[in-house]
Amino acid sequence: MTKRTIKNIEKSIRSRLFNLAEHQQLSYQMLIIRYAHERLLYRLSRSVYRERFYLKGGVLLYAFDRDNARPTVDIDFSGNRIGNDIAQIKSVFTEICQINDAPDGIRFDMAEIQAAEIKPPPPKEVDLVKR
């Protein structure tokens, strides 16, 4: 038996994700975003930086309990042994996004990668009362 060659992998994957979204009554857009997240995480896992970033936030919660996790459009990381220089971080993710050792239909536009410093949110106060 010979393997079937897929001529247009991007179209094939979009079609399979669309069918999955309909079958499982999920948002097609959120499924596309999750797929892109998973493929970025795969690339990170194949990079020399795999032990320098720790997943956190909504995508981490989804990994533990996908049925109850909130939808998210971004991926949050905590860095370890990675500098705070924006240009260096952009360079690291450009390198990660260029890894393409498995045909997955995802192509990152290197010219469109943007990096910016995000101001931390203001601290929140929580008052606890002991009774």
N, CA, C and O atoms as a Tinker XYZ file with bonds, in Angstrom:
   524  protein
     1  N      0.852000   -1.166000    0.000000    73     2
     2  CA     0.000000    0.000000    0.000000    64     1     3
     3  C      0.903000    1.236000    0.000000    63     2     4     5
     4  O      1.835000    1.321000    0.799000    81     3
     5  N      0.637000    2.172000   -0.872000    73     3     6
     6  CA     1.444000    3.392000   -0.946000    64     5     7
     7  C      0.781000    4.505000   -0.156000    63     6     8     9
     8  O     -0.439000    4.551000    0.002000    81     7
     9  N      1.628000    5.397000    0.333000    73     7    10
    10  CA     1.113000    6.553000    1.069000    64     9    11
    11  C      0.518000    7.555000    0.097000    63    10    12    13
    12  O      1.082000    7.817000   -0.966000    81    11
    13  N     -0.609000    8.105000    0.464000    73    11    14
    14  CA    -1.251000    9.128000   -0.348000    64    13    15
    15  C     -0.509000   10.447000   -0.166000    63    14    16    17
    16  O     -0.248000   10.858000    0.965000    81    15
    17  N     -0.170000   11.103000   -1.249000    73    15    18
    18  CA     0.515000   12.388000   -1.184000    64    17    19
    19  C     -0.525000   13.500000   -1.142000    63    18    20    21
    20  O     -1.421000   13.566000   -1.983000    81    19
    21  N     -0.390000   14.362000   -0.158000    73    19    22
    22  CA    -1.301000   15.505000   -0.042000    64    21    23
    23  C     -0.697000   16.656000   -0.828000    63    22    24    25
    24  O      0.418000   17.091000   -0.542000    81    23
    25  N     -1.426000   17.145000   -1.812000    73    23    26
    26  CA    -0.908000   18.201000   -2.679000    64    25    27
    27  C     -0.932000   19.566000   -2.006000    63    26    28    29
    28  O     -0.007000   20.359000   -2.180000    81    27
    29  N     -1.973000   19.843000   -1.247000    73    27    30
    30  CA    -2.103000   21.151000   -0.603000    64    29    31
    31  C     -2.354000   20.916000    0.884000    63    30    32    33
    32  O     -3.499000   20.822000    1.327000    81    31
    33  N     -1.267000   20.824000    1.642000    73    31    34
    34  CA    -1.384000   20.471000    3.062000    64    33    35
    35  C     -2.156000   21.524000    3.847000    63    34    36    37
    36  O     -2.918000   21.184000    4.752000    81    35
    37  N     -1.965000   22.817000    3.505000    73    35    38
    38  CA    -2.676000   23.875000    4.228000    64    37    39
    39  C     -4.187000   23.717000    4.081000    63    38    40    41
    40  O     -4.929000   23.799000    5.059000    81    39
    41  N     -4.624000   23.491000    2.861000    73    39    42
    42  CA    -6.056000   23.322000    2.602000    64    41    43
    43  C     -6.583000   22.060000    3.282000    63    42    44    45
    44  O     -7.681000   22.065000    3.837000    81    43
    45  N     -5.809000   20.989000    3.239000    73    43    46
    46  CA    -6.211000   19.735000    3.866000    64    45    47
    47  C     -6.385000   19.907000    5.375000    63    46    48    49
    48  O     -7.362000   19.428000    5.950000    81    47
    49  N     -5.442000   20.588000    6.006000    73    47    50
    50  CA    -5.518000   20.788000    7.457000    64    49    51
    51  C     -6.697000   21.685000    7.812000    63    50    52    53
    52  O     -7.429000   21.398000    8.759000    81    51
    53  N     -6.887000   22.777000    7.056000    73    51    54
    54  CA    -8.039000   23.660000    7.322000    64    53    55
    55  C     -9.346000   22.886000    7.203000    63    54    56    57
    56  O    -10.256000   23.062000    8.012000    81    55
    57  N     -9.432000   22.036000    6.200000    73    55    58
    58  CA   -10.644000   21.242000    5.997000    64    57    59
    59  C    -10.868000   20.275000    7.164000    63    58    60    61
    60  O    -11.992000   20.136000    7.648000    81    59
    61  N     -9.806000   19.612000    7.613000    73    59    62
    62  CA    -9.937000   18.681000    8.738000    64    61    63
    63  C    -10.308000   19.417000   10.023000    63    62    64    65
    64  O    -11.108000   18.920000   10.815000    81    63
    65  N     -9.730000   20.597000   10.229000    73    63    66
    66  CA   -10.075000   21.377000   11.418000    64    65    67
    67  C    -11.519000   21.864000   11.351000    63    66    68    69
    68  O    -12.216000   21.885000   12.366000    81    67
    69  N    -11.966000   22.253000   10.169000    73    67    70
    70  CA   -13.357000   22.689000   10.000000    64    69    71
    71  C    -14.309000   21.538000   10.328000    63    70    72    73
    72  O    -15.293000   21.722000   11.045000    81    71
    73  N    -14.011000   20.361000    9.800000    73    71    74
    74  CA   -14.857000   19.187000   10.072000    64    73    75
    75  C    -14.852000   18.831000   11.557000    63    74    76    77
    76  O    -15.892000   18.481000   12.116000    81    75
    77  N    -13.693000   18.920000   12.192000    73    75    78
    78  CA   -13.592000   18.646000   13.624000    64    77    79
    79  C    -14.406000   19.657000   14.427000    63    78    80    81
    80  O    -15.092000   19.291000   15.381000    81    79
    81  N    -14.327000   20.924000   14.040000    73    79    82
    82  CA   -15.087000   21.969000   14.736000    64    81    83
    83  C    -16.584000   21.695000   14.643000    63    82    84    85
    84  O    -17.304000   21.814000   15.635000    81    83
    85  N    -17.047000   21.330000   13.458000    73    83    86
    86  CA   -18.474000   21.024000   13.294000    64    85    87
    87  C    -18.869000   19.791000   14.102000    63    86    88    89
    88  O    -19.896000   19.790000   14.779000    81    87
    89  N    -18.060000   18.754000   14.029000    73    87    90
    90  CA   -18.366000   17.492000   14.716000    64    89    91
    91  C    -18.404000   17.668000   16.237000    63    90    92    93
    92  O    -19.253000   17.086000   16.912000    81    91
    93  N    -17.485000   18.469000   16.770000    73    91    94
    94  CA   -17.411000   18.651000   18.221000    64    93    95
    95  C    -18.092000   19.933000   18.691000    63    94    96    97
    96  O    -18.005000   20.293000   19.865000    81    95
    97  N    -18.767000   20.616000   17.775000    73    95    98
    98  CA   -19.476000   21.866000   18.073000    64    97    99
    99  C    -18.559000   22.883000   18.758000    63    98   100   101
   100  O    -18.882000   23.438000   19.809000    81    99
   101  N    -17.411000   23.103000   18.127000    73    99   102
   102  CA   -16.432000   24.072000   18.607000    64   101   103
   103  C    -16.359000   25.237000   17.637000    63   102   104   105
   104  O    -16.789000   25.127000   16.489000    81   103
   105  N    -15.823000   26.336000   18.095000    73   103   106
   106  CA   -15.584000   27.479000   17.219000    64   105   107
   107  C    -14.420000   27.142000   16.287000    63   106   108   109
   108  O    -13.333000   26.786000   16.742000    81   107
   109  N    -14.656000   27.255000   14.986000    73   107   110
   110  CA   -13.604000   26.983000   14.006000    64   109   111
   111  C    -12.426000   27.928000   14.220000    63   110   112   113
   112  O    -11.271000   27.505000   14.155000    81   111
   113  N    -12.711000   29.199000   14.472000    73   111   114
   114  CA   -11.648000   30.184000   14.682000    64   113   115
   115  C    -10.783000   29.809000   15.889000    63   114   116   117
   116  O     -9.557000   29.884000   15.815000    81   115
   117  N    -11.403000   29.414000   16.983000    73   115   118
   118  CA   -10.634000   29.032000   18.171000    64   117   119
   119  C     -9.836000   27.749000   17.917000    63   118   120   121
   120  O     -8.736000   27.591000   18.446000    81   119
   121  N    -10.375000   26.849000   17.126000    73   119   122
   122  CA    -9.647000   25.625000   16.799000    64   121   123
   123  C     -8.410000   25.937000   15.954000    63   122   124   125
   124  O     -7.353000   25.337000   16.150000    81   123
   125  N     -8.545000   26.869000   15.023000    73   123   126
   126  CA    -7.398000   27.304000   14.210000    64   125   127
   127  C     -6.330000   27.917000   15.113000    63   126   128   129
   128  O     -5.143000   27.628000   14.962000    81   127
   129  N     -6.755000   28.765000   16.051000    73   127   130
   130  CA    -5.808000   29.408000   16.972000    64   129   131
   131  C     -5.107000   28.351000   17.829000    63   130   132   133
   132  O     -3.890000   28.403000   18.006000    81   131
   133  N     -5.866000   27.403000   18.354000    73   131   134
   134  CA    -5.254000   26.339000   19.170000    64   133   135
   135  C     -4.255000   25.525000   18.353000    63   134   136   137
   136  O     -3.190000   25.153000   18.848000    81   135
   137  N     -4.604000   25.256000   17.113000    73   135   138
   138  CA    -3.689000   24.504000   16.244000    64   137   139
   139  C     -2.395000   25.290000   16.043000    63   138   140   141
   140  O     -1.305000   24.725000   16.127000    81   139
   141  N     -2.512000   26.577000   15.780000    73   139   142
   142  CA    -1.314000   27.414000   15.606000    64   141   143
   143  C     -0.487000   27.438000   16.891000    63   142   144   145
   144  O      0.741000   27.374000   16.841000    81   143
   145  N     -1.160000   27.530000   18.041000    73   143   146
   146  CA    -0.453000   27.479000   19.330000    64   145   147
   147  C      0.327000   26.164000   19.459000    63   146   148   149
   148  O      1.506000   26.160000   19.812000    81   147
   149  N     -0.345000   25.065000   19.169000    73   147   150
   150  CA     0.298000   23.759000   19.302000    64   149   151
   151  C      1.501000   23.629000   18.382000    63   150   152   153
   152  O      2.513000   23.039000   18.760000    81   151
   153  N      1.399000   24.172000   17.185000    73   151   154
   154  CA     2.516000   24.077000   16.243000    64   153   155
   155  C      3.672000   24.976000   16.671000    63   154   156   157
   156  O      4.832000   24.622000   16.461000    81   155
   157  N      3.376000   26.132000   17.268000    73   155   158
   158  CA     4.448000   26.974000   17.808000    64   157   159
   159  C      5.123000   26.255000   18.977000    63   158   160   161
   160  O      6.350000   26.251000   19.080000    81   159
   161  N      4.328000   25.649000   19.852000    73   159   162
   162  CA     4.895000   24.909000   20.978000    64   161   163
   163  C      5.738000   23.728000   20.493000    63   162   164   165
   164  O      6.767000   23.411000   21.089000    81   163
   165  N      5.305000   23.087000   19.422000    73   163   166
   166  CA     6.107000   22.006000   18.842000    64   165   167
   167  C      7.458000   22.547000   18.391000    63   166   168   169
   168  O      8.497000   21.954000   18.682000    81   167
   169  N      7.446000   23.669000   17.684000    73   167   170
   170  CA     8.702000   24.260000   17.212000    64   169   171
   171  C      9.607000   24.622000   18.391000    63   170   172   173
   172  O     10.815000   24.389000   18.352000    81   171
   173  N      9.011000   25.191000   19.435000    73   171   174
   174  CA     9.784000   25.510000   20.635000    64   173   175
   175  C     10.411000   24.235000   21.210000    63   174   176   177
   176  O     11.570000   24.246000   21.624000    81   175
   177  N      9.653000   23.149000   21.235000    73   175   178
   178  CA    10.161000   21.884000   21.791000    64   177   179
   179  C     11.314000   21.322000   20.974000    63   178   180   181
   180  O     12.109000   20.541000   21.497000    81   179
   181  N     11.423000   21.695000   19.720000    73   179   182
   182  CA    12.489000   21.214000   18.840000    64   181   183
   183  C     13.682000   22.168000   18.814000    63   182   184   185
   184  O     14.682000   21.894000   18.150000    81   183
   185  N     13.581000   23.274000   19.526000    73   183   186
   186  CA    14.626000   24.299000   19.493000    64   185   187
   187  C     15.605000   24.143000   20.652000    63   186   188   189
   188  O     15.372000   23.379000   21.589000    81   187
   189  N     16.696000   24.878000   20.566000    73   187   190
   190  CA    17.674000   24.896000   21.660000    64   189   191
   191  C     17.134000   25.653000   22.866000    63   190   192   193
   192  O     17.745000   25.634000   23.935000    81   191
   193  N     15.997000   26.317000   22.705000    73   191   194
   194  CA    15.392000   27.112000   23.779000    64   193   195
   195  C     14.328000   26.350000   24.561000    63   194   196   197
   196  O     13.659000   26.933000   25.414000    81   195
   197  N     14.163000   25.073000   24.289000    73   195   198
   198  CA    13.057000   24.295000   24.876000    64   197   199
   199  C     13.056000   24.285000   26.397000    63   198   200   201
   200  O     11.997000   24.137000   27.007000    81   199
   201  N     14.212000   24.437000   27.018000    73   199   202
   202  CA    14.260000   24.435000   28.481000    64   201   203
   203  C     14.368000   25.841000   29.057000    63   202   204   205
   204  O     14.633000   26.013000   30.246000    81   203
   205  N     14.163000   26.838000   28.213000    73   203   206
   206  CA    14.278000   28.219000   28.679000    64   205   207
   207  C     12.939000   28.944000   28.777000    63   206   208   209
   208  O     12.873000   30.075000   29.258000    81   207
   209  N     11.893000   28.300000   28.327000    73   207   210
   210  CA    10.567000   28.904000   28.407000    64   209   211
   211  C      9.617000   27.937000   29.091000    63   210   212   213
   212  O      9.604000   26.741000   28.801000    81   211
   213  N      8.828000   28.476000   30.001000    73   211   214
   214  CA     7.829000   27.688000   30.711000    64   213   215
   215  C      6.459000   28.243000   30.373000    63   214   216   217
   216  O      6.216000   29.447000   30.460000    81   215
   217  N      5.576000   27.346000   29.988000    73   215   218
   218  CA     4.223000   27.718000   29.614000    64   217   219
   219  C      3.437000   28.140000   30.844000    63   218   220   221
   220  O      3.556000   27.534000   31.908000    81   219
   221  N      2.638000   29.179000   30.688000    73   219   222
   222  CA     1.748000   29.606000   31.767000    64   221   223
   223  C      0.488000   30.191000   31.137000    63   222   224   225
   224  O      0.402000   30.295000   29.914000    81   223
   225  N     -0.469000   30.567000   31.939000    73   223   226
   226  CA    -1.676000   31.214000   31.432000    64   225   227
   227  C     -2.701000   30.250000   30.868000    63   226   228   229
   228  O     -2.740000   29.070000   31.217000    81   227
   229  N     -3.534000   30.791000   29.980000    73   227   230
   230  CA    -4.670000   30.054000   29.438000    64   229   231
   231  C     -4.305000   28.797000   28.674000    63   230   232   233
   232  O     -5.019000   27.797000   28.760000    81   231
   233  N     -3.206000   28.824000   27.925000    73   231   234
   234  CA    -2.809000   27.636000   27.166000    64   233   235
   235  C     -2.367000   26.520000   28.113000    63   234   236   237
   236  O     -2.624000   25.346000   27.848000    81   235
   237  N     -1.711000   26.874000   29.201000    73   235   238
   238  CA    -1.339000   25.868000   30.205000    64   237   239
   239  C     -2.588000   25.266000   30.843000    63   238   240   241
   240  O     -2.673000   24.052000   31.023000    81   239
   241  N     -3.551000   26.111000   31.181000    73   239   242
   242  CA    -4.800000   25.605000   31.762000    64   241   243
   243  C     -5.515000   24.680000   30.782000    63   242   244   245
   244  O     -6.083000   23.665000   31.183000    81   243
   245  N     -5.485000   25.032000   29.496000    73   243   246
   246  CA    -6.096000   24.187000   28.472000    64   245   247
   247  C     -5.422000   22.813000   28.428000    63   246   248   249
   248  O     -6.091000   21.798000   28.234000    81   247
   249  N     -4.102000   22.781000   28.608000    73   247   250
   250  CA    -3.374000   21.508000   28.589000    64   249   251
   251  C     -3.824000   20.589000   29.723000    63   250   252   253
   252  O     -3.821000   19.367000   29.575000    81   251
   253  N     -4.208000   21.173000   30.844000    73   251   254
   254  CA    -4.645000   20.374000   31.991000    64   253   255
   255  C     -6.122000   19.998000   31.928000    63   254   256   257
   256  O     -6.503000   18.904000   32.343000    81   255
   257  N     -6.953000   20.898000   31.411000    73   255   258
   258  CA    -8.400000   20.651000   31.436000    64   257   259
   259  C     -9.059000   21.384000   30.276000    63   258   260   261
   260  O     -9.626000   22.463000   30.452000    81   259
   261  N     -8.982000   20.798000   29.107000    73   259   262
   262  CA    -9.448000   21.496000   27.906000    64   261   263
   263  C    -10.950000   21.772000   27.908000    63   262   264   265
   264  O    -11.401000   22.723000   27.271000    81   263
   265  N    -11.718000   20.964000   28.608000    73   263   266
   266  CA   -13.166000   21.168000   28.607000    64   265   267
   267  C    -13.591000   22.390000   29.412000    63   266   268   269
   268  O    -14.634000   22.983000   29.135000    81   267
   269  N    -12.801000   22.767000   30.396000    73   267   270
   270  CA   -13.171000   23.893000   31.250000    64   269   271
   271  C    -12.262000   25.105000   31.097000    63   270   272   273
   272  O    -12.447000   26.104000   31.792000    81   271
   273  N    -11.290000   25.035000   30.204000    73   271   274
   274  CA   -10.361000   26.156000   30.025000    64   273   275
   275  C    -11.024000   27.263000   29.216000    63   274   276   277
   276  O    -11.838000   27.003000   28.330000    81   275
   277  N    -10.668000   28.478000   29.531000    73   275   278
   278  CA   -11.206000   29.621000   28.798000    64   277   279
   279  C    -10.475000   29.759000   27.463000    63   278   280   281
   280  O     -9.299000   29.409000   27.368000    81   279
   281  N    -11.151000   30.259000   26.440000    73   279   282
   282  CA   -10.476000   30.494000   25.160000    64   281   283
   283  C     -9.413000   31.584000   25.318000    63   282   284   285
   284  O     -9.602000   32.537000   26.074000    81   283
   285  N     -8.318000   31.440000   24.617000    73   283   286
   286  CA    -7.265000   32.446000   24.654000    64   285   287
   287  C     -6.634000   32.563000   23.275000    63   286   288   289
   288  O     -6.549000   31.582000   22.536000    81   287
   289  N     -6.198000   33.755000   22.937000    73   287   290
   290  CA    -5.595000   33.968000   21.622000    64   289   291
   291  C     -4.089000   34.174000   21.702000    63   290   292   293
   292  O     -3.427000   34.333000   20.677000    81   291
   293  N     -3.546000   34.173000   22.917000    73   291   294
   294  CA    -2.105000   34.350000   23.051000    64   293   295
   295  C     -1.511000   33.201000   23.859000    63   294   296   297
   296  O     -2.230000   32.401000   24.458000    81   295
   297  N     -0.194000   33.141000   23.859000    73   295   298
   298  CA     0.520000   32.153000   24.666000    64   297   299
   299  C      1.400000   32.927000   25.629000    63   298   300   301
   300  O      2.147000   33.819000   25.228000    81   299
   301  N      1.304000   32.582000   26.892000    73   299   302
   302  CA     2.125000   33.229000   27.915000    64   301   303
   303  C      3.261000   32.300000   28.312000    63   302   304   305
   304  O      3.066000   31.105000   28.533000    81   303
   305  N      4.461000   32.883000   28.396000    73   303   306
   306  CA     5.639000   32.144000   28.818000    64   305   307
   307  C      6.320000   32.871000   29.956000    63   306   308   309
   308  O      6.220000   34.091000   30.088000    81   307
   309  N      7.003000   32.115000   30.760000    73   307   310
   310  CA     7.951000   32.656000   31.721000    64   309   311
   311  C      9.322000   32.235000   31.210000    63   310   312   313
   312  O      9.538000   31.067000   30.887000    81   311
   313  N     10.248000   33.189000   31.136000    73   311   314
   314  CA    11.569000   32.890000   30.603000    64   313   315
   315  C     12.561000   32.527000   31.687000    63   314   316   317
   316  O     12.477000   33.019000   32.812000    81   315
   317  N     13.497000   31.667000   31.342000    73   315   318
   318  CA    14.560000   31.246000   32.248000    64   317   319
   319  C     15.873000   31.306000   31.470000    63   318   320   321
   320  O     16.017000   30.649000   30.439000    81   319
   321  N     16.815000   32.082000   31.957000    73   319   322
   322  CA    18.096000   32.288000   31.282000    64   321   323
   323  C     17.900000   32.910000   29.900000    63   322   324   325
   324  O     18.619000   32.593000   28.952000    81   323
   325  N     16.923000   33.794000   29.809000    73   323   326
   326  CA    16.667000   34.583000   28.606000    64   325   327
   327  C     16.692000   36.032000   29.053000    63   326   328   329
   328  O     16.034000   36.395000   30.027000    81   327
   329  N     17.441000   36.852000   28.354000    73   327   330
   330  CA    17.523000   38.259000   28.722000    64   329   331
   331  C     16.211000   38.989000   28.508000    63   330   332   333
   332  O     15.279000   38.452000   27.909000    81   331
   333  N     16.144000   40.213000   28.999000    73   331   334
   334  CA    14.939000   41.035000   28.856000    64   333   335
   335  C     14.987000   41.940000   27.633000    63   334   336   337
   336  O     14.059000   42.716000   27.404000    81   335
   337  N     16.044000   41.853000   26.853000    73   335   338
   338  CA    16.181000   42.707000   25.681000    64   337   339
   339  C     15.164000   42.299000   24.612000    63   338   340   341
   340  O     15.136000   41.151000   24.168000    81   339
   341  N     14.337000   43.257000   24.212000    73   339   342
   342  CA    13.256000   42.981000   23.249000    64   341   343
   343  C     13.809000   42.445000   21.932000    63   342   344   345
   344  O     13.254000   41.501000   21.368000    81   343
   345  N     14.892000   43.033000   21.439000    73   343   346
   346  CA    15.474000   42.583000   20.167000    64   345   347
   347  C     15.953000   41.133000   20.266000    63   346   348   349
   348  O     15.807000   40.365000   19.315000    81   347
   349  N     16.524000   40.756000   21.416000    73   347   350
   350  CA    16.988000   39.381000   21.601000    64   349   351
   351  C     15.802000   38.416000   21.640000    63   350   352   353
   352  O     15.853000   37.341000   21.042000    81   351
   353  N     14.756000   38.797000   22.331000    73   351   354
   354  CA    13.570000   37.931000   22.414000    64   353   355
   355  C     12.946000   37.755000   21.031000    63   354   356   357
   356  O     12.535000   36.654000   20.665000    81   355
   357  N     12.878000   38.838000   20.272000    73   355   358
   358  CA    12.354000   38.749000   18.906000    64   357   359
   359  C     13.222000   37.812000   18.067000    63   358   360   361
   360  O     12.702000   37.003000   17.299000    81   359
   361  N     14.525000   37.921000   18.210000    73   359   362
   362  CA    15.450000   37.063000   17.474000    64   361   363
   363  C     15.255000   35.590000   17.845000    63   362   364   365
   364  O     15.275000   34.719000   16.975000    81   363
   365  N     15.067000   35.322000   19.127000    73   363   366
   366  CA    14.843000   33.951000   19.600000    64   365   367
   367  C     13.572000   33.380000   18.970000    63   366   368   369
   368  O     13.584000   32.256000   18.468000    81   367
   369  N     12.476000   34.145000   18.990000    73   367   370
   370  CA    11.223000   33.621000   18.438000    64   369   371
   371  C     11.251000   33.551000   16.916000    63   370   372   373
   372  O     10.577000   32.708000   16.324000    81   371
   373  N     12.019000   34.421000   16.282000    73   371   374
   374  CA    12.196000   34.304000   14.833000    64   373   375
   375  C     12.890000   32.987000   14.512000    63   374   376   377
   376  O     12.509000   32.285000   13.575000    81   375
   377  N     13.908000   32.660000   15.292000    73   375   378
   378  CA    14.618000   31.391000   15.108000    64   377   379
   379  C     13.687000   30.202000   15.354000    63   378   380   381
   380  O     13.695000   29.235000   14.592000    81   379
   381  N     12.901000   30.275000   16.398000    73   379   382
   382  CA    11.964000   29.190000   16.722000    64   381   383
   383  C     10.942000   29.010000   15.600000    63   382   384   385
   384  O     10.649000   27.884000   15.198000    81   383
   385  N     10.406000   30.111000   15.101000    73   383   386
   386  CA     9.367000   30.042000   14.063000    64   385   387
   387  C      9.898000   29.507000   12.738000    63   386   388   389
   388  O      9.121000   29.027000   11.912000    81   387
   389  N     11.196000   29.581000   12.528000    73   387   390
   390  CA    11.781000   29.078000   11.282000    64   389   391
   391  C     11.940000   27.563000   11.280000    63   390   392   393
   392  O     12.189000   26.970000   10.230000    81   391
   393  N     11.801000   26.936000   12.431000    73   391   394
   394  CA    11.890000   25.475000   12.495000    64   393   395
   395  C     10.663000   24.903000   11.795000    63   394   396   397
   396  O      9.528000   25.238000   12.133000    81   395
   397  N     10.902000   24.048000   10.829000    73   395   398
   398  CA     9.790000   23.475000   10.069000    64   397   399
   399  C     10.162000   22.067000    9.634000    63   398   400   401
   400  O     10.269000   21.784000    8.441000    81   399
   401  N     10.359000   21.185000   10.612000    73   399   402
   402  CA    10.784000   19.826000   10.296000    64   401   403
   403  C      9.619000   18.846000   10.172000    63   402   404   405
   404  O      9.831000   17.655000    9.944000    81   403
   405  N      8.404000   19.337000   10.318000    73   403   406
   406  CA     7.220000   18.491000   10.151000    64   405   407
   407  C      6.185000   19.286000    9.357000    63   406   408   409
   408  O      5.810000   20.385000    9.765000    81   407
   409  N      5.724000   18.751000    8.242000    73   407   410
   410  CA     4.738000   19.495000    7.449000    64   409   411
   411  C      3.429000   19.651000    8.214000    63   410   412   413
   412  O      2.708000   18.681000    8.448000    81   411
   413  N      3.136000   20.898000    8.602000    73   411   414
   414  CA     1.944000   21.140000    9.418000    64   413   415
   415  C      1.048000   22.235000    8.847000    63   414   416   417
   416  O      0.017000   22.568000    9.431000    81   415
   417  N      1.442000   22.789000    7.707000    73   415   418
   418  CA     0.615000   23.815000    7.083000    64   417   419
   419  C      0.736000   25.186000    7.710000    63   418   420   421
   420  O      0.042000   26.113000    7.292000    81   419
   421  N      1.597000   25.344000    8.701000    73   419   422
   422  CA     1.775000   26.638000    9.371000    64   421   423
   423  C      3.062000   27.268000    8.870000    63   422   424   425
   424  O      4.129000   26.655000    8.907000    81   423
   425  N      2.944000   28.501000    8.401000    73   423   426
   426  CA     4.114000   29.278000    7.987000    64   425   427
   427  C      4.048000   30.625000    8.681000    63   426   428   429
   428  O      3.095000   31.381000    8.491000    81   427
   429  N      5.041000   30.923000    9.473000    73   427   430
   430  CA     5.101000   32.206000   10.158000    64   429   431
   431  C      5.791000   33.212000    9.248000    63   430   432   433
   432  O      6.825000   32.913000    8.651000    81   431
   433  N      5.215000   34.403000    9.145000    73   431   434
   434  CA     5.788000   35.475000    8.333000    64   433   435
   435  C      6.834000   36.196000    9.177000    63   434   436   437
   436  O      6.491000   36.977000   10.065000    81   435
   437  N      8.095000   35.936000    8.902000    73   435   438
   438  CA     9.180000   36.494000    9.716000    64   437   439
   439  C      9.187000   38.023000    9.696000    63   438   440   441
   440  O      9.593000   38.653000   10.673000    81   439
   441  N      8.746000   38.615000    8.606000    73   439   442
   442  CA     8.727000   40.077000    8.502000    64   441   443
   443  C      7.653000   40.692000    9.395000    63   442   444   445
   444  O      7.708000   41.884000    9.697000    81   443
   445  N      6.684000   39.895000    9.816000    73   443   446
   446  CA     5.578000   40.413000   10.618000    64   445   447
   447  C      5.722000   40.143000   12.115000    63   446   448   449
   448  O      4.863000   40.546000   12.899000    81   447
   449  N      6.789000   39.471000   12.515000    73   447   450
   450  CA     6.982000   39.207000   13.941000    64   449   451
   451  C      7.276000   40.523000   14.643000    63   450   452   453
   452  O      8.185000   41.257000   14.254000    81   451
   453  N      6.505000   40.813000   15.673000    73   451   454
   454  CA     6.672000   42.050000   16.434000    64   453   455
   455  C      6.928000   41.706000   17.891000    63   454   456   457
   456  O      6.374000   40.749000   18.431000    81   455
   457  N      7.776000   42.504000   18.508000    73   455   458
   458  CA     8.053000   42.336000   19.933000    64   457   459
   459  C      7.947000   43.699000   20.589000    63   458   460   461
   460  O      8.461000   44.689000   20.070000    81   459
   461  N      7.286000   43.746000   21.717000    73   459   462
   462  CA     7.121000   45.009000   22.441000    64   461   463
   463  C      7.069000   44.718000   23.927000    63   462   464   465
   464  O      6.621000   43.654000   24.356000    81   463
   465  N      7.530000   45.671000   24.693000    73   463   466
   466  CA     7.474000   45.532000   26.142000    64   465   467
   467  C      6.048000   45.770000   26.604000    63   466   468   469
   468  O      5.406000   46.743000   26.207000    81   467
   469  N      5.568000   44.882000   27.435000    73   467   470
   470  CA     4.225000   45.010000   27.985000    64   469   471
   471  C      4.367000   45.466000   29.424000    63   470   472   473
   472  O      5.076000   44.856000   30.224000    81   471
   473  N      3.687000   46.536000   29.730000    73   471   474
   474  CA     3.738000   47.027000   31.108000    64   473   475
   475  C      2.994000   46.049000   32.006000    63   474   476   477
   476  O      1.927000   45.554000   31.643000    81   475
   477  N      3.555000   45.773000   33.173000    73   475   478
   478  CA     2.839000   44.856000   34.073000    64   477   479
   479  C      1.546000   45.496000   34.561000    63   478   480   481
   480  O      1.465000   46.716000   34.705000    81   479
   481  N      0.548000   44.678000   34.811000    73   479   482
   482  CA    -0.708000   45.240000   35.315000    64   481   483
   483  C     -0.499000   45.813000   36.717000    63   482   484   485
   484  O      0.404000   45.385000   37.436000    81   483
   485  N     -1.316000   46.760000   37.097000    73   483   486
   486  CA    -1.173000   47.299000   38.450000    64   485   487
   487  C     -1.451000   46.205000   39.474000    63   486   488   489
   488  O     -2.273000   45.319000   39.240000    81   487
   489  N     -0.762000   46.273000   40.609000    73   487   490
   490  CA    -0.982000   45.227000   41.616000    64   489   491
   491  C     -2.410000   45.261000   42.144000    63   490   492   493
   492  O     -3.026000   46.321000   42.255000    81   491
   493  N     -2.904000   44.111000   42.457000    73   491   494
   494  CA    -4.250000   43.988000   43.023000    64   493   495
   495  C     -4.119000   43.766000   44.520000    63   494   496   497
   496  O     -3.138000   43.198000   45.002000    81   495
   497  N     -5.110000   44.218000   45.228000    73   495   498
   498  CA    -5.119000   44.006000   46.668000    64   497   499
   499  C     -6.174000   42.974000   47.016000    63   498   500   501
   500  O     -7.267000   42.960000   46.450000    81   499
   501  N     -5.832000   42.127000   47.940000    73   499   502
   502  CA    -6.774000   41.143000   48.450000    64   501   503
   503  C     -6.728000   41.234000   49.966000    63   502   504   505
   504  O     -5.672000   41.080000   50.579000    81   503
   505  N     -7.860000   41.482000   50.549000    73   503   506
   506  CA    -7.954000   41.528000   52.006000    64   505   507
   507  C     -8.564000   40.225000   52.493000    63   506   508   509
   508  O     -9.641000   39.825000   52.053000    81   507
   509  N     -7.872000   39.580000   53.392000    73   507   510
   510  CA    -8.380000   38.347000   53.979000    64   509   511
   511  C     -8.723000   38.612000   55.432000    63   510   512   513
   512  O     -7.965000   39.257000   56.157000    81   511
   513  N     -9.850000   38.117000   55.836000    73   511   514
   514  CA   -10.295000   38.301000   57.214000    64   513   515
   515  C    -10.313000   36.940000   57.890000    63   514   516   517
   516  O    -10.957000   36.002000   57.419000    81   515
   517  N     -9.604000   36.853000   58.988000    73   515   518
   518  CA    -9.578000   35.609000   59.751000    64   517   519
   519  C    -10.645000   35.689000   60.829000    63   518   520   521
   520  O    -10.748000   36.692000   61.535000    81   519
   521  N    -11.426000   34.651000   60.953000    73   519   522
   522  CA   -12.480000   34.635000   61.978000    64   521   523
   523  C    -12.295000   33.489000   62.900000    63   522   524
   524  O    -13.084000   33.310000   63.828000    81   523
